[in-house]
Amino acid sequence: MALKSLLKPKCFTRKAILSSSLASSSLFSSLCKERIFSLPSESPPTAKKVPFTHSVHGITLQDPYHWMANTADPDLADYLRRENLYAEAFMADTQILQRRLFSEMTSRIPTKVSTPPEPWGPWFYYQYIPEGKEYPVLCRRLLNQKTNWLKKLTQFAKGNSGKQEEVLLDWNEIAKQYGYVHVGTCRVSPDHNFLAYTVDITGSEHFMLQIKDLRSGLMIPKLQEGVVSLAWAEEGRTLFYTQADENQRPYRVFSTKLGFSNTEEDVLVFVENDPNYCVDITSTKDGKFITVNSNSRTSSEVYIIDANNSLSGLQRIHKRIPGIQYFLEHHCGFFYILTNAPLEKKGDCLKEDYYVARCRVEDIKSANWQDIVLQSQDFSIQDMDVFSGHLVLFVNKNGVPMLCSINLPLDANHKHCLEIEKLDPWFFPLPSNSCSVSPGSNHDFMSSLYRVVLSSPLMPDLIVDYDMSKRVFSIIQQEEVEVKHDVKLKTYQPNALGIEKVSDAQNKRENFENRESKTWKDFSDSYCCERKEVISHDGIRVPLTILYSPSTFQKGRSLGVLQGYGAYGEVLDKSWCPSRLSLLDRGFVLAFADIRGGGGGDSSWHRSGSGLEKQNSIQDFIFCANFLIDNGYVHKNRLASIGYSAGGLLVGAAINMHPDLFRAAILKVPFLDICNTLLDPSLPLTILDYEEFGNPQIAMQFESILSYSPYDNISKGSCYPPMLVTASFRDARVGVWEAAKWVAKIRDTTCSRCSTSAILKTNMVGGHFGEGGLYGGCEETAYDYAFLIKVLGTSDRDSTFS
């Protein structure tokens, strides 16, 4: 299990649609299928019903479970308790299976789980999880600066650093004290003397600010609550932080000076009064400026503060414009700006999506930006990072993530904007099967090394350092996985890191590898990963990743699980997950649908599945499910689906439209009651979601939302599949009532026989992200997998590890 770095710096008409959906439901519904699993002897709980109606745009909605939105109502806690007891009874016959699955998952975890040390200034920073513990520890060691970085790394690995380890932050101690821990943001000061971090001890995501003096090891008393993001001024004694309002919208920026009286008031720096915007604060990579970023989901406005003179005040970069976003870094007197502002066609410049512009610091008020790096027909630009000698670009080529570096400084007199290929970029060599590319912390502005975590469904996380000056790379570490004796790992030499040819003039240097690099491995000899394109309802091709074991796959007869998300422009996580082997070894086919609304090659993929176009997401998912069945990957009666959070909306809507399509479903902290939630602007994040799903105060957008809202479109009398629905009582993102209302209405509205197979499991102490521990996560996954194995009717195979 890889550790994420805490020090990471950044970055229709309603009537027509409803009638269509109901018609589809009637076509795909059937009489109850023969049940192939046992039920508890007791009946499931019945929730009380309290009449409640409300009218919106002339449409009256009945909601007898509206009372559940009041989490202080003791009847809700009692109902959730009874549902937990029913879920426990439903899963009682899987106890042995759960223990076996848990044993398998934990046996794959190596005794030492750690990140390789990452150099920053005179220190190496790293994390590890102590043996038998749930949570990580953040540490550092001071090393001899006269030794080159590679030798330092070798010394460190051998334990020959000669310096004492400093423990900066131990999650386990916090969890021991409070019973729950979620560390949000973590920032070490530029002089390495202080650690500022935010911590949630309840699951409500109400974070408290903590500051530790790393020289003495003592905590500096601070009483600030609701803190979200942090940034240090250049001198290392002034800390900027954002604070959230009662709806958990970060809207204010404060500064505090360390070493002064604790009774002295912190200084208010900025307030964002528009409820559609959230405030984030960070510093440029070189530490010269603090940036205050006021962003909606589609628009942004940036202010800067001189980090060496934090009392100089704010300076706005550019007035916000609807639909226009921009993000900036600083390099040698220039601001480098990633933006999607409209670009006039001039010369060899094309009007594209995101591109890189720049301007001199002294010219920032003029907004006279010079366009310098454009995307091309082959590449779309996703993000950027800046170092003393290099500009790093995150790009996408035909749906495949890639990275490249361009030497800095660029010619200050350069007058023409250029496409990426004309700037002599070095495209980082990547494994051909890599699905995800995640940057490391990469804090050191003066470094020529760029650390990346590479991963795929078949490749355990691979950590690679790219030397952008020498254009060579070093494989630093790969996640260890303990596997059964009959599972083969394929070993590659370092030079197997290749790159798809991008142009004749590209990457001419032959020495792509560093002789110190290690070999790396994947599971391609034991498991198959296929990438397909599914033609959706309107002819659009939707990427579908399919994972299975050839030794257990049975064409047309296999069990399958389809997962999707399709919101906020987020790419579906397909990185390495060792727990999946427990399903693959039992004959499951696992599929991941990168549907519209999620992330893709450019922002149009997101736009075409959000707002009034949200139906595209749902149809994409349905067509991917049918593709798996029609092409023999999965038996028509053995396909399940999984949706997390906004992905739960997707799965719930698909089930409403075609109740017979899936034979099981898992909905994790699902967003199901979207219509009622978006009609209540007092709820956290609701107003911010208007840009993603629509504003129900507008009639056309309300009709669109109502047409697919899972809670409002449950198909009366239909046979719904067995469902495991999970919730967290203190979830601040998706209210616990969304899952509770859904299950209560399923029981009340759908086939009374089938609805007994819906179970609701509520975590009464955690938040949206669950417990989050190493072994706690395995326990939760074992429960989910046991549910699938039970309700899909497969006999469990003994997957004991040798």
Coordinates of N, CA, C and O in Angstrom, one line a residue, residues 404-508:
C404 N 6.4 16.2 -19.5 CA 7.6 16.6 -20.2 C 8.2 17.8 -19.4 O 7.5 18.5 -18.7
S405 N 9.4 18.1 -19.7 CA 10.1 19.2 -19.1 C 10.7 20.1 -20.2 O 11.1 19.5 -21.3
I406 N 10.6 21.4 -20.0 CA 11.2 22.4 -21.0 C 12.2 23.2 -20.2 O 11.9 23.7 -19.1
N407 N 13.3 23.4 -20.8 CA 14.4 24.2 -20.1 C 14.0 25.6 -19.9 O 13.4 26.3 -20.8
L408 N 14.3 26.1 -18.8 CA 14.1 27.6 -18.4 C 15.5 28.2 -18.1 O 16.4 27.5 -17.7
P409 N 15.7 29.5 -18.3 CA 14.6 30.4 -18.8 C 14.4 30.4 -20.3 O 15.3 30.0 -21.0
L410 N 13.1 30.7 -20.6 CA 12.9 30.9 -22.1 C 13.4 32.3 -22.5 O 13.5 33.2 -21.7
D411 N 13.6 32.4 -23.8 CA 14.1 33.7 -24.3 C 13.1 34.8 -24.0 O 11.9 34.8 -24.4
A412 N 13.6 35.8 -23.2 CA 12.7 36.9 -22.8 C 12.2 37.7 -23.9 O 11.2 38.4 -23.8
N413 N 12.9 37.6 -25.1 CA 12.5 38.4 -26.2 C 11.6 37.6 -27.2 O 11.3 38.0 -28.3
H414 N 11.3 36.4 -26.8 CA 10.5 35.5 -27.6 C 9.1 36.1 -27.8 O 8.4 36.4 -26.9
K415 N 8.8 36.3 -29.1 CA 7.5 37.0 -29.4 C 6.4 36.1 -29.8 O 5.2 36.5 -29.9
H416 N 6.7 34.9 -30.2 CA 5.7 34.0 -30.8 C 5.3 32.9 -29.8 O 6.2 32.3 -29.2
C417 N 4.1 32.5 -29.8 CA 3.7 31.4 -29.0 C 3.9 30.1 -29.8 O 3.8 30.1 -31.0
L418 N 4.4 29.1 -29.1 CA 4.8 27.8 -29.8 C 4.0 26.6 -29.2 O 3.7 26.6 -28.1
E419 N 3.8 25.6 -30.1 CA 3.3 24.4 -29.6 C 4.4 23.6 -28.8 O 5.6 23.9 -29.0
I420 N 4.0 22.7 -28.0 CA 5.0 22.0 -27.1 C 6.2 21.5 -27.8 O 7.3 21.6 -27.4
E421 N 5.9 20.8 -28.9 CA 7.0 20.1 -29.7 C 8.1 21.0 -30.1 O 9.2 20.5 -30.4
K422 N 7.8 22.3 -30.3 CA 8.8 23.2 -30.8 C 9.7 23.8 -29.8 O 10.6 24.7 -30.1
L423 N 9.5 23.4 -28.5 CA 10.3 24.0 -27.4 C 11.3 23.0 -26.8 O 11.8 23.1 -25.7
D424 N 11.7 22.0 -27.7 CA 12.7 20.9 -27.3 C 12.3 20.3 -25.9 O 13.1 20.3 -25.0
P425 N 11.1 19.8 -25.8 CA 10.7 19.2 -24.5 C 11.4 17.8 -24.4 O 11.7 17.1 -25.3
W426 N 11.5 17.4 -23.1 CA 11.9 16.0 -22.8 C 10.7 15.3 -22.2 O 10.3 15.6 -21.1
F427 N 10.2 14.4 -23.0 CA 9.1 13.6 -22.5 C 9.6 12.5 -21.6 O 10.4 11.7 -22.0
F428 N 9.1 12.4 -20.4 CA 9.6 11.4 -19.4 C 9.2 10.0 -19.9 O 8.0 9.8 -20.1
P429 N 10.2 9.1 -19.9 CA 9.9 7.7 -20.3 C 8.9 7.1 -19.2 O 9.1 7.3 -18.0
L430 N 7.9 6.5 -19.7 CA 6.9 5.9 -18.8 C 6.6 4.4 -19.3 O 6.8 4.1 -20.4
P431 N 6.2 3.5 -18.3 CA 5.8 2.2 -18.8 C 4.6 2.3 -19.7 O 3.8 3.1 -19.5
S432 N 4.6 1.4 -20.7 CA 3.5 1.4 -21.6 C 2.1 1.2 -21.0 O 1.1 1.6 -21.6
N433 N 2.1 0.5 -19.9 CA 0.8 0.1 -19.3 C 0.4 1.1 -18.1 O -0.5 0.8 -17.4
S434 N 1.1 2.2 -18.0 CA 0.9 3.1 -16.9 C -0.5 3.8 -17.1 O -0.8 4.3 -18.1
C435 N -1.3 3.8 -16.1 CA -2.6 4.4 -16.1 C -2.7 5.7 -15.3 O -3.4 6.6 -15.7
S436 N -1.9 5.8 -14.3 CA -1.9 7.0 -13.5 C -0.5 7.6 -13.3 O 0.5 6.8 -13.1
V437 N -0.3 8.9 -13.3 CA 0.9 9.5 -13.1 C 0.7 10.6 -12.1 O 0.0 11.6 -12.3
S438 N 1.3 10.4 -10.9 CA 1.1 11.4 -9.8 C 2.4 11.9 -9.3 O 3.4 11.2 -9.1
P439 N 2.5 13.3 -9.2 CA 3.7 13.9 -8.8 C 4.0 13.6 -7.3 O 3.1 13.5 -6.5
G440 N 5.3 13.6 -6.9 CA 5.7 13.6 -5.5 C 5.6 15.0 -5.0 O 5.0 15.9 -5.6
S441 N 6.2 15.2 -3.8 CA 6.2 16.5 -3.2 C 6.9 17.6 -4.0 O 6.4 18.7 -4.3
N442 N 8.1 17.2 -4.5 CA 8.9 18.0 -5.3 C 9.0 19.5 -4.8 O 8.7 20.4 -5.5
H443 N 9.4 19.6 -3.5 CA 9.4 20.9 -2.9 C 10.6 21.8 -3.3 O 10.5 23.0 -3.3
D444 N 11.7 21.2 -3.7 CA 12.9 21.9 -3.8 C 13.0 22.7 -5.2 O 13.2 22.0 -6.2
F445 N 12.8 24.0 -5.1 CA 12.8 24.8 -6.4 C 14.1 24.7 -7.1 O 14.1 24.7 -8.4
M446 N 15.2 24.5 -6.4 CA 16.5 24.5 -7.1 C 16.9 23.1 -7.6 O 17.9 23.0 -8.3
S447 N 16.1 22.1 -7.4 CA 16.4 20.8 -7.8 C 16.1 20.6 -9.3 O 15.2 21.2 -9.9
S448 N 16.9 19.7 -9.9 CA 16.7 19.3 -11.3 C 16.0 18.0 -11.4 O 15.7 17.4 -12.4
L449 N 15.6 17.4 -10.2 CA 15.0 16.1 -10.1 C 13.5 16.3 -10.0 O 13.0 17.1 -9.2
Y450 N 12.7 15.5 -10.7 CA 11.3 15.5 -10.6 C 10.8 14.1 -10.2 O 11.1 13.1 -11.0
R451 N 10.2 13.9 -9.1 CA 9.8 12.6 -8.6 C 8.3 12.4 -9.0 O 7.4 13.3 -8.8
V452 N 8.1 11.2 -9.5 CA 6.7 10.8 -9.9 C 6.4 9.4 -9.4 O 7.3 8.5 -9.3
V453 N 5.1 9.2 -9.1 CA 4.6 7.9 -8.8 C 3.8 7.3 -10.0 O 2.8 8.0 -10.4
L454 N 4.2 6.2 -10.5 CA 3.6 5.6 -11.7 C 2.8 4.4 -11.2 O 3.3 3.6 -10.3
S455 N 1.7 4.1 -11.8 CA 0.9 3.0 -11.3 C -0.1 2.6 -12.4 O -0.4 3.3 -13.3
S456 N -0.6 1.3 -12.3 CA -1.6 0.8 -13.2 C -2.3 -0.3 -12.5 O -1.8 -0.8 -11.5
P457 N -3.4 -0.9 -13.1 CA -4.1 -2.0 -12.5 C -3.2 -3.2 -12.3 O -3.4 -4.1 -11.4
L458 N -2.1 -3.3 -13.1 CA -1.2 -4.5 -13.0 C 0.2 -4.2 -12.5 O 1.0 -5.1 -12.3
M459 N 0.4 -2.9 -12.3 CA 1.8 -2.5 -11.8 C 1.8 -1.8 -10.5 O 1.2 -0.7 -10.3
P460 N 2.3 -2.5 -9.4 CA 2.4 -1.8 -8.1 C 3.2 -0.5 -8.3 O 4.0 -0.3 -9.1
D461 N 2.8 0.5 -7.4 CA 3.3 1.8 -7.5 C 4.8 1.9 -7.7 O 5.6 1.3 -6.9
L462 N 5.3 2.6 -8.7 CA 6.7 2.7 -9.0 C 7.1 4.2 -8.9 O 6.5 5.1 -9.5
I463 N 8.1 4.4 -8.0 CA 8.6 5.8 -7.8 C 9.8 6.0 -8.6 O 10.8 5.3 -8.5
V464 N 9.8 7.0 -9.4 CA 10.9 7.3 -10.4 C 11.3 8.8 -10.2 O 10.5 9.7 -10.1
D465 N 12.6 9.0 -10.2 CA 13.2 10.3 -10.2 C 13.7 10.6 -11.6 O 14.5 9.9 -12.2
Y466 N 13.2 11.7 -12.2 CA 13.7 12.2 -13.5 C 14.6 13.3 -13.4 O 14.3 14.3 -12.8
D467 N 15.9 13.2 -13.9 CA 16.8 14.2 -13.9 C 16.6 15.1 -15.1 O 17.0 14.6 -16.2
M468 N 16.0 16.2 -15.0 CA 15.6 17.0 -16.1 C 16.8 17.7 -16.8 O 16.7 18.1 -18.0
S469 N 17.9 17.9 -16.1 CA 19.1 18.4 -16.7 C 19.9 17.4 -17.6 O 20.3 17.7 -18.7
K470 N 20.1 16.2 -17.0 CA 20.8 15.2 -17.8 C 19.9 14.4 -18.7 O 20.4 13.6 -19.5
R471 N 18.6 14.5 -18.5 CA 17.6 13.7 -19.2 C 17.8 12.2 -19.0 O 17.9 11.5 -20.0
V472 N 18.0 11.8 -17.8 CA 18.1 10.4 -17.4 C 17.1 10.2 -16.2 O 16.6 11.2 -15.6
F473 N 16.8 9.0 -15.9 CA 15.9 8.7 -14.8 C 16.5 7.6 -13.9 O 17.4 6.8 -14.3
S474 N 16.0 7.5 -12.7 CA 16.4 6.5 -11.8 C 15.1 5.9 -11.1 O 14.3 6.7 -10.6
I475 N 14.9 4.6 -11.2 CA 13.8 3.9 -10.4 C 14.3 3.8 -9.0 O 15.2 3.2 -8.6
I476 N 13.5 4.5 -8.1 CA 13.9 4.6 -6.7 C 13.3 3.5 -5.9 O 13.9 2.9 -5.0
Q477 N 12.0 3.2 -6.1 CA 11.3 2.2 -5.3 C 10.1 1.7 -6.0 O 9.4 2.4 -6.7
Q478 N 9.7 0.4 -5.7 CA 8.4 -0.1 -6.1 C 7.8 -0.8 -4.9 O 8.4 -1.4 -4.1
E479 N 6.5 -0.5 -4.9 CA 5.7 -1.1 -3.8 C 5.8 -2.6 -3.8 O 5.7 -3.3 -4.8
E480 N 6.1 -3.2 -2.6 CA 6.3 -4.6 -2.5 C 4.9 -5.3 -2.3 O 4.0 -4.7 -1.6
V481 N 4.7 -6.4 -2.9 CA 3.5 -7.2 -2.7 C 3.8 -8.6 -2.5 O 4.5 -9.3 -3.3
E482 N 3.3 -9.2 -1.4 CA 3.5 -10.6 -1.1 C 2.4 -11.4 -1.9 O 1.2 -11.1 -1.7
V483 N 2.7 -12.3 -2.7 CA 1.8 -13.0 -3.6 C 1.8 -14.5 -3.4 O 2.8 -15.1 -2.8
K484 N 0.8 -15.2 -3.8 CA 0.8 -16.7 -3.8 C 1.9 -17.3 -4.6 O 2.4 -16.7 -5.6
H485 N 2.3 -18.5 -4.3 CA 3.4 -19.1 -5.0 C 3.1 -19.3 -6.5 O 4.1 -19.4 -7.3
D486 N 1.8 -19.4 -6.9 CA 1.5 -19.7 -8.3 C 1.3 -18.4 -9.1 O 0.9 -18.5 -10.3
V487 N 1.5 -17.2 -8.5 CA 1.3 -16.0 -9.2 C 2.7 -15.5 -9.6 O 3.6 -15.4 -8.8
K488 N 2.8 -15.2 -10.9 CA 4.1 -14.9 -11.5 C 4.2 -13.3 -11.7 O 3.3 -12.7 -12.1
L489 N 5.4 -12.8 -11.3 CA 5.7 -11.4 -11.5 C 6.6 -11.3 -12.6 O 7.7 -12.0 -12.7
K490 N 6.3 -10.4 -13.5 CA 7.2 -10.2 -14.7 C 8.2 -9.1 -14.3 O 7.8 -8.0 -13.9
T491 N 9.5 -9.4 -14.5 CA 10.5 -8.4 -14.2 C 11.0 -7.7 -15.4 O 11.3 -8.4 -16.5
Y492 N 11.2 -6.4 -15.3 CA 11.7 -5.6 -16.4 C 13.0 -4.9 -16.0 O 13.2 -4.5 -14.9
Q493 N 13.9 -4.7 -17.0 CA 15.1 -3.9 -16.8 C 14.7 -2.5 -16.9 O 13.7 -2.1 -17.5
P494 N 15.5 -1.6 -16.3 CA 15.1 -0.1 -16.3 C 14.9 0.4 -17.7 O 14.0 1.3 -17.9
N495 N 15.6 -0.1 -18.7 CA 15.4 0.5 -20.0 C 14.1 0.1 -20.7 O 13.8 0.5 -21.8
A496 N 13.3 -0.7 -20.0 CA 12.0 -1.1 -20.5 C 11.0 0.1 -20.3 O 9.9 0.1 -20.9
L497 N 11.4 1.1 -19.5 CA 10.6 2.3 -19.5 C 10.8 3.0 -20.9 O 11.9 3.4 -21.2
G498 N 9.8 3.1 -21.6 CA 9.8 3.6 -23.0 C 8.9 4.8 -23.1 O 8.4 5.3 -22.2
I499 N 8.7 5.2 -24.4 CA 7.8 6.3 -24.6 C 7.3 6.1 -26.1 O 8.0 5.8 -27.0
E500 N 6.0 6.4 -26.2 CA 5.5 6.4 -27.6 C 6.1 7.5 -28.4 O 6.3 8.6 -27.9
K501 N 6.5 7.2 -29.6 CA 7.1 8.2 -30.5 C 6.2 9.4 -30.7 O 5.0 9.2 -31.0
V502 N 6.7 10.6 -30.4 CA 5.9 11.7 -30.5 C 6.2 12.6 -31.7 O 5.4 13.3 -32.3
S503 N 7.5 12.6 -32.2 CA 7.9 13.3 -33.4 C 9.3 12.9 -33.8 O 10.0 12.3 -32.9
D504 N 9.7 13.1 -35.0 CA 11.0 12.7 -35.4 C 12.1 13.4 -34.7 O 13.2 12.9 -34.5
A505 N 11.8 14.6 -34.2 CA 12.8 15.4 -33.6 C 12.8 15.3 -32.1 O 13.6 15.9 -31.4
Q506 N 11.9 14.4 -31.6 CA 11.7 14.3 -30.1 C 12.6 13.2 -29.5 O 12.8 12.2 -30.0
N507 N 13.1 13.6 -28.3 CA 13.9 12.6 -27.5 C 15.0 11.9 -28.2 O 15.0 10.7 -28.3
K508 N 15.9 12.7 -28.8 CA 17.0 12.1 -29.6 C 18.0 11.4 -28.7 O 18.7 10.5 -29.2

